[in-house]
Short mmCIF file of C-alpha atoms in Angstrom, two decimals:
data_model
loop_
_atom_site.label_atom_id
_atom_site.label_comp_id
_atom_site.label_asym_id
_atom_site.label_seq_id
_atom_site.Cartn_x
_atom_site.Cartn_y
_atom_site.Cartn_z
CA UNK A 1052 -24.11 -1.42 35.24
CA UNK A 1053 -25.33 -0.18 32.34
CA UNK A 1054 -25.93 -2.66 29.30
CA UNK A 1055 -23.82 -2.41 26.63
CA UNK A 1056 -23.94 -3.03 22.81
CA UNK A 1057 -22.62 -6.10 21.40
CA UNK A 1058 -18.76 -6.01 20.72
CA UNK A 1059 -17.75 -5.81 16.95
CA UNK A 1060 -17.20 -8.93 15.25
CA UNK A 1061 -13.53 -8.19 14.58
CA UNK A 1062 -13.18 -7.97 18.31
CA UNK A 1063 -15.15 -10.91 19.10
CA UNK A 1064 -13.11 -12.81 16.78
CA UNK A 1065 -9.65 -11.57 18.35
CA UNK A 1066 -10.79 -12.51 21.74
CA UNK A 1067 -12.00 -15.87 20.52
CA UNK A 1068 -8.29 -16.36 19.57
CA UNK A 1069 -7.13 -15.26 22.96
CA UNK A 1070 -9.38 -17.09 24.42
CA UNK A 1071 -8.48 -20.76 22.90
CA UNK A 1072 -4.62 -19.83 22.94
CA UNK A 1073 -5.32 -19.63 27.00
CA UNK A 1074 -6.87 -22.96 27.36
CA UNK A 1075 -4.41 -23.87 29.83
CA UNK A 1076 -5.24 -22.35 33.35
CA UNK A 1077 -1.92 -22.47 35.61
CA UNK A 1078 -3.28 -22.54 38.87
CA UNK A 1079 -1.42 -24.00 42.28
CA UNK A 1080 -2.41 -27.45 43.70
CA UNK A 1081 -4.10 -25.70 46.89
CA UNK A 1082 -5.51 -22.64 48.01
CA UNK A 1083 -3.62 -20.58 50.91
CA UNK A 1084 -4.29 -17.30 52.57
CA UNK A 1085 -0.92 -16.61 54.08
CA UNK A 1086 -0.37 -19.46 56.49
CA UNK A 1087 -3.98 -18.14 58.39
CA UNK A 1088 -6.28 -20.82 56.54
CA UNK A 1089 -5.41 -24.35 56.08
CA UNK A 1090 -4.68 -25.13 52.48
CA UNK A 1091 -8.08 -26.49 50.64
CA UNK A 1092 -7.28 -29.32 48.91
CA UNK A 1093 -8.47 -29.33 45.36
CA UNK A 1094 -7.70 -30.17 41.58
CA UNK A 1095 -6.41 -27.74 39.51
CA UNK A 1096 -7.02 -26.63 35.67
CA UNK A 1097 -4.77 -28.10 33.37
CA UNK A 1098 -4.06 -28.35 29.38
CA UNK A 1099 -7.73 -29.07 27.69
CA UNK A 1100 -8.58 -32.25 26.13
CA UNK A 1101 -9.15 -32.45 22.41
CA UNK A 1102 -12.24 -31.51 21.37
CA UNK A 1103 -14.64 -32.07 18.27
CA UNK A 1104 -17.43 -30.44 16.49
CA UNK A 1105 -20.74 -31.06 17.25
CA UNK A 1106 -23.79 -29.71 16.42
CA UNK A 1107 -26.39 -28.64 19.22
CA UNK A 1108 -29.41 -25.98 19.26
CA UNK A 1109 -29.56 -23.60 22.80
CA UNK A 1110 -31.85 -21.22 23.46
CA UNK A 1111 -30.23 -18.24 25.07
CA UNK A 1112 -31.82 -16.98 28.16
CA UNK A 1113 -31.48 -13.11 29.90
CA UNK A 1114 -27.86 -12.90 30.76
CA UNK A 1115 -25.97 -9.59 32.54
CA UNK A 1116 -23.79 -7.09 30.11
CA UNK A 1117 -20.33 -5.91 30.79
CA UNK A 1118 -17.97 -2.95 29.14
CA UNK A 1119 -16.51 -3.52 26.03
CA UNK A 1120 -13.46 -2.82 27.76
CA UNK A 1121 -11.09 -4.61 28.35
CA UNK A 1122 -12.12 -7.24 26.11
CA UNK A 1123 -11.78 -10.71 27.04
CA UNK A 1124 -13.12 -14.38 26.85
CA UNK A 1125 -15.38 -13.48 30.17
CA UNK A 1126 -16.78 -10.53 28.62
CA UNK A 1127 -17.86 -12.47 25.62
CA UNK A 1128 -19.25 -15.11 27.86
CA UNK A 1129 -22.34 -12.76 28.98
CA UNK A 1130 -22.65 -9.87 26.61
CA UNK A 1131 -24.77 -11.08 23.83
CA UNK A 1132 -28.15 -10.48 25.23
CA UNK A 1133 -30.54 -8.59 27.12
CA UNK A 1134 -29.62 -7.87 31.11
CA UNK A 1135 -31.75 -9.46 33.83
CA UNK A 1136 -33.32 -6.10 34.92
CA UNK A 1137 -35.72 -6.77 31.72
CA UNK A 1138 -36.68 -10.30 32.46
CA UNK A 1139 -40.04 -11.00 33.88
CA UNK A 1140 -38.57 -13.57 35.98
CA UNK A 1141 -36.63 -11.10 37.95
CA UNK A 1142 -39.90 -9.39 39.12
CA UNK A 1143 -39.50 -10.72 42.48
CA UNK A 1144 -35.72 -10.18 43.71
CA UNK A 1145 -33.96 -13.08 45.35
CA UNK A 1146 -30.90 -11.28 45.52
CA UNK A 1147 -29.06 -9.71 48.77
CA UNK A 1148 -25.50 -7.86 49.49
CA UNK A 1149 -26.09 -9.43 52.73
CA UNK A 1150 -25.53 -13.13 51.84
CA UNK A 1151 -22.71 -14.78 50.75
CA UNK A 1152 -21.74 -17.88 49.30
CA UNK A 1153 -18.21 -20.31 49.55
CA UNK A 1154 -16.60 -19.99 46.20
CA UNK A 1155 -13.13 -21.16 44.61
CA UNK A 1156 -13.03 -24.25 47.03
CA UNK A 1157 -12.56 -27.67 45.72
CA UNK A 1158 -15.66 -30.23 46.31
CA UNK A 1159 -13.56 -32.78 48.56
CA UNK A 1160 -12.24 -29.42 50.75
CA UNK A 1161 -13.90 -27.13 53.12
CA UNK A 1162 -13.75 -23.89 54.50
CA UNK A 1163 -12.83 -22.98 58.30
CA UNK A 1164 -14.81 -20.80 60.37
CA UNK A 1165 -12.77 -19.59 62.73
CA UNK A 1166 -13.25 -17.86 66.24
CA UNK A 1167 -10.94 -14.90 65.09
CA UNK A 1168 -9.08 -14.48 61.79
CA UNK A 1169 -6.81 -17.23 61.77
CA UNK A 1170 -8.04 -18.46 65.06
CA UNK A 1171 -9.78 -21.63 66.31
CA UNK A 1172 -11.67 -23.72 63.96
CA UNK A 1173 -15.18 -23.53 65.32
CA UNK A 1174 -16.84 -24.90 61.66
CA UNK A 1175 -16.27 -26.06 58.52
CA UNK A 1176 -18.45 -25.40 55.07
CA UNK A 1177 -18.71 -27.24 51.99
CA UNK A 1178 -17.88 -25.79 48.70
CA UNK A 1179 -20.72 -25.09 47.69
CA UNK A 1180 -22.48 -23.64 50.74
CA UNK A 1181 -24.69 -20.39 50.36
CA UNK A 1182 -26.71 -18.59 52.70
CA UNK A 1183 -23.86 -17.05 54.87
CA UNK A 1184 -24.59 -13.93 56.62
CA UNK A 1185 -22.55 -11.51 57.40
CA UNK A 1186 -22.57 -9.36 60.75
CA UNK A 1187 -21.05 -6.38 59.17
CA UNK A 1188 -17.98 -6.77 61.07
CA UNK A 1189 -14.49 -7.22 58.55
CA UNK A 1190 -10.91 -7.33 59.78
CA UNK A 1191 -7.63 -6.89 57.74
CA UNK A 1192 -4.73 -9.23 58.71
CA UNK A 1193 -1.79 -9.39 56.75
CA UNK A 1194 -3.85 -8.15 53.55
CA UNK A 1195 -6.25 -10.14 53.76
CA UNK A 1196 -10.22 -9.40 54.58
CA UNK A 1197 -11.81 -11.46 57.10
CA UNK A 1198 -15.46 -11.50 57.55
CA UNK A 1199 -17.45 -12.24 60.80
CA UNK A 1200 -20.59 -14.30 59.51
CA UNK A 1201 -23.50 -16.48 60.66
CA UNK A 1202 -22.43 -19.81 59.28
CA UNK A 1203 -22.31 -23.63 60.34
CA UNK A 1204 -24.78 -22.76 63.10
CA UNK A 1205 -21.97 -20.70 65.01
CA UNK A 1206 -20.75 -16.91 64.56
CA UNK A 1207 -17.66 -17.10 63.25
CA UNK A 1208 -14.59 -15.63 60.59
CA UNK A 1209 -14.03 -16.67 56.99
CA UNK A 1210 -11.35 -15.27 54.54
CA UNK A 1211 -12.78 -13.08 52.07
CA UNK A 1212 -10.65 -14.98 49.52
CA UNK A 1213 -13.43 -17.72 49.31
CA UNK A 1214 -16.53 -16.02 49.83
CA UNK A 1215 -18.66 -13.91 47.70
CA UNK A 1216 -21.91 -12.83 46.55
CA UNK A 1217 -23.39 -14.60 43.64
CA UNK A 1218 -25.58 -13.13 40.97
CA UNK A 1219 -28.06 -14.19 37.97
CA UNK A 1220 -27.76 -17.51 36.68
CA UNK A 1221 -27.89 -17.72 32.68
CA UNK A 1222 -27.96 -20.53 30.00
CA UNK A 1223 -24.07 -19.66 28.55
CA UNK A 1224 -24.07 -22.78 26.12
CA UNK A 1225 -23.85 -20.82 23.21
CA UNK A 1226 -21.18 -17.95 24.10
CA UNK A 1227 -18.97 -21.01 25.38
CA UNK A 1228 -19.38 -22.69 22.44
CA UNK A 1229 -18.57 -20.04 20.34
CA UNK A 1230 -15.33 -18.67 22.40
CA UNK A 1231 -14.28 -22.40 22.00
CA UNK A 1232 -15.04 -22.64 18.41
CA UNK A 1233 -16.91 -25.89 18.87
CA UNK A 1234 -18.51 -27.96 21.25
CA UNK A 1235 -16.25 -29.85 23.40
CA UNK A 1236 -16.18 -33.41 24.15
CA UNK A 1237 -13.39 -35.23 26.66
CA UNK A 1238 -12.85 -38.53 27.90
CA UNK A 1239 -13.94 -37.61 31.35
CA UNK A 1240 -16.16 -34.95 32.97
CA UNK A 1241 -12.78 -33.19 34.86
CA UNK A 1242 -11.48 -32.96 31.52
CA UNK A 1243 -14.46 -31.43 30.04
CA UNK A 1244 -15.07 -28.95 33.27
CA UNK A 1245 -11.30 -27.94 32.19
CA UNK A 1246 -11.69 -27.20 28.85
CA UNK A 1247 -14.86 -24.56 29.55
CA UNK A 1248 -13.21 -23.37 32.65
CA UNK A 1249 -10.38 -22.65 30.63
CA UNK A 1250 -12.62 -20.75 28.05
CA UNK A 1251 -13.50 -18.18 30.24
CA UNK A 1252 -10.26 -18.09 32.94
CA UNK A 1253 -8.21 -14.99 33.06
CA UNK A 1254 -4.38 -14.68 32.72
CA UNK A 1255 -4.08 -11.49 34.35
CA UNK A 1256 -5.26 -11.36 37.12
CA UNK A 1257 -4.74 -15.15 36.94
CA UNK A 1258 -7.95 -17.01 37.47
CA UNK A 1259 -8.05 -19.65 40.52
CA UNK A 1260 -10.18 -22.83 38.56
CA UNK A 1261 -11.66 -25.36 41.14
CA UNK A 1262 -14.11 -28.13 40.58
CA UNK A 1263 -16.73 -27.05 43.47
CA UNK A 1264 -19.25 -29.70 42.36
CA UNK A 1265 -18.45 -33.20 42.23
CA UNK A 1266 -18.49 -34.76 38.63
CA UNK A 1267 -21.23 -37.11 38.46
CA UNK A 1268 -21.75 -39.73 35.40
CA UNK A 1269 -25.19 -40.78 34.08
CA UNK A 1270 -27.81 -40.19 31.31
CA UNK A 1271 -26.98 -36.48 31.56
CA UNK A 1272 -23.61 -35.81 33.54
CA UNK A 1273 -22.58 -33.30 35.65
CA UNK A 1274 -19.68 -31.21 36.98
CA UNK A 1275 -19.42 -27.54 38.74
CA UNK A 1276 -16.66 -25.43 38.05
CA UNK A 1277 -15.27 -22.19 39.70
CA UNK A 1278 -13.63 -19.51 37.99
CA UNK A 1279 -12.52 -16.80 40.61
CA UNK A 1280 -10.42 -13.69 39.15
CA UNK A 1281 -11.52 -11.37 36.11
CA UNK A 1282 -9.98 -8.37 34.74
CA UNK A 1283 -13.53 -6.33 35.67
CA UNK A 1284 -14.13 -3.97 38.82
CA UNK A 1285 -17.59 -5.45 38.87
CA UNK A 1286 -17.47 -9.03 38.11
CA UNK A 1287 -15.02 -11.11 40.20
CA UNK A 1288 -15.62 -14.86 38.75
CA UNK A 1289 -18.22 -17.36 37.53
CA UNK A 1290 -19.56 -20.65 38.41
CA UNK A 1291 -20.02 -22.89 35.58
CA UNK A 1292 -22.52 -25.91 35.86
CA UNK A 1293 -22.00 -28.18 32.67
CA UNK A 1294 -24.52 -31.10 31.67
CA UNK A 1295 -22.94 -33.24 29.06
CA UNK A 1296 -24.31 -36.56 27.13
CA UNK A 1297 -22.02 -39.48 27.42
CA UNK A 1298 -21.37 -41.33 24.06
CA UNK A 1299 -22.88 -44.76 23.56
CA UNK A 1300 -19.89 -46.63 24.68
CA UNK A 1301 -18.93 -44.04 27.50
CA UNK A 1302 -16.19 -43.42 26.58
CA UNK A 1303 -16.13 -39.50 25.96
CA UNK A 1304 -18.49 -37.13 26.97
CA UNK A 1305 -19.96 -33.94 24.82
CA UNK A 1306 -20.99 -30.71 26.25
CA UNK A 1307 -24.87 -30.60 26.42
CA UNK A 1308 -25.58 -26.97 28.37
CA UNK A 1309 -23.63 -24.75 30.49
CA UNK A 1310 -25.67 -22.84 33.25
CA UNK A 1311 -23.43 -19.57 34.30
CA UNK A 1312 -23.44 -17.85 37.73
CA UNK A 1313 -22.03 -14.57 38.02
CA UNK A 1314 -19.49 -13.91 41.52
CA UNK A 1315 -19.57 -10.39 42.56
CA UNK A 1316 -17.34 -8.56 44.71
CA UNK A 1317 -18.69 -8.46 48.56
CA UNK A 1318 -17.44 -4.68 49.27
CA UNK A 1319 -19.88 -3.97 46.22
CA UNK A 1320 -22.78 -6.62 46.18
CA UNK A 1321 -25.12 -7.28 43.87
CA UNK A 1322 -28.13 -5.20 42.79
CA UNK A 1323 -31.93 -6.62 43.28
CA UNK A 1324 -31.72 -8.02 39.61
CA UNK A 1325 -28.86 -10.58 40.40
CA UNK A 1326 -26.36 -7.91 38.32
CA UNK A 1327 -22.92 -6.97 40.49
CA UNK A 1328 -22.78 -3.50 41.58
#
């Protein structure tokens, strides 16, 4: 994709209003691929907790740009900086069309690797599993695409619904805060994750939002959210790794920064610079 100019201020404000109105993300309680994949139990996104203003200073690194149409919250997430191809950090590529990662699976669940599409389970993959290498053989079963892969020490089949190549990772804190209108806080990390994920989730197509990385609490608390499904023919979704600062009493958590990793479509792949083709 070619870098595009920043969106007009008026369009950005409109997208911000739409994003805030759509913070309630309606997703099912489990993932299913029409009875050929066992349901993946995970936490669904729901109405966000009340946020409060908090001043922060964030350095925005190099990001991928999107075409200005359609205008969505996801568009606003990554439209404000230069392309990854212009970054010195990307001189030696670490991306490949032939490496997949598990996406859209709850951290307390796993993705099955099967002997055949819908067949006997021969392995399991964690929600953050990466380095999955497809053999190049695919099969369509009742409308779902399955990929034969090298994973979990075996050669087996996984549902394409839950694997995809990952692209460049950027610091998206400023964009997220702009979409929400303020730096969010919440009573717990799960609620904070839902707020941030809701800022970039799509209604059409409906995004699948999952907590793919378990929440942790400490001096710097963390959680990872997968948002799969975007109104874009190149970008499939985003993996959002949140860092938050707990209040002195530990009763609330305020967003510190967000690292966003772009998900690309498997059939289109990711470029050497980490951009979705």
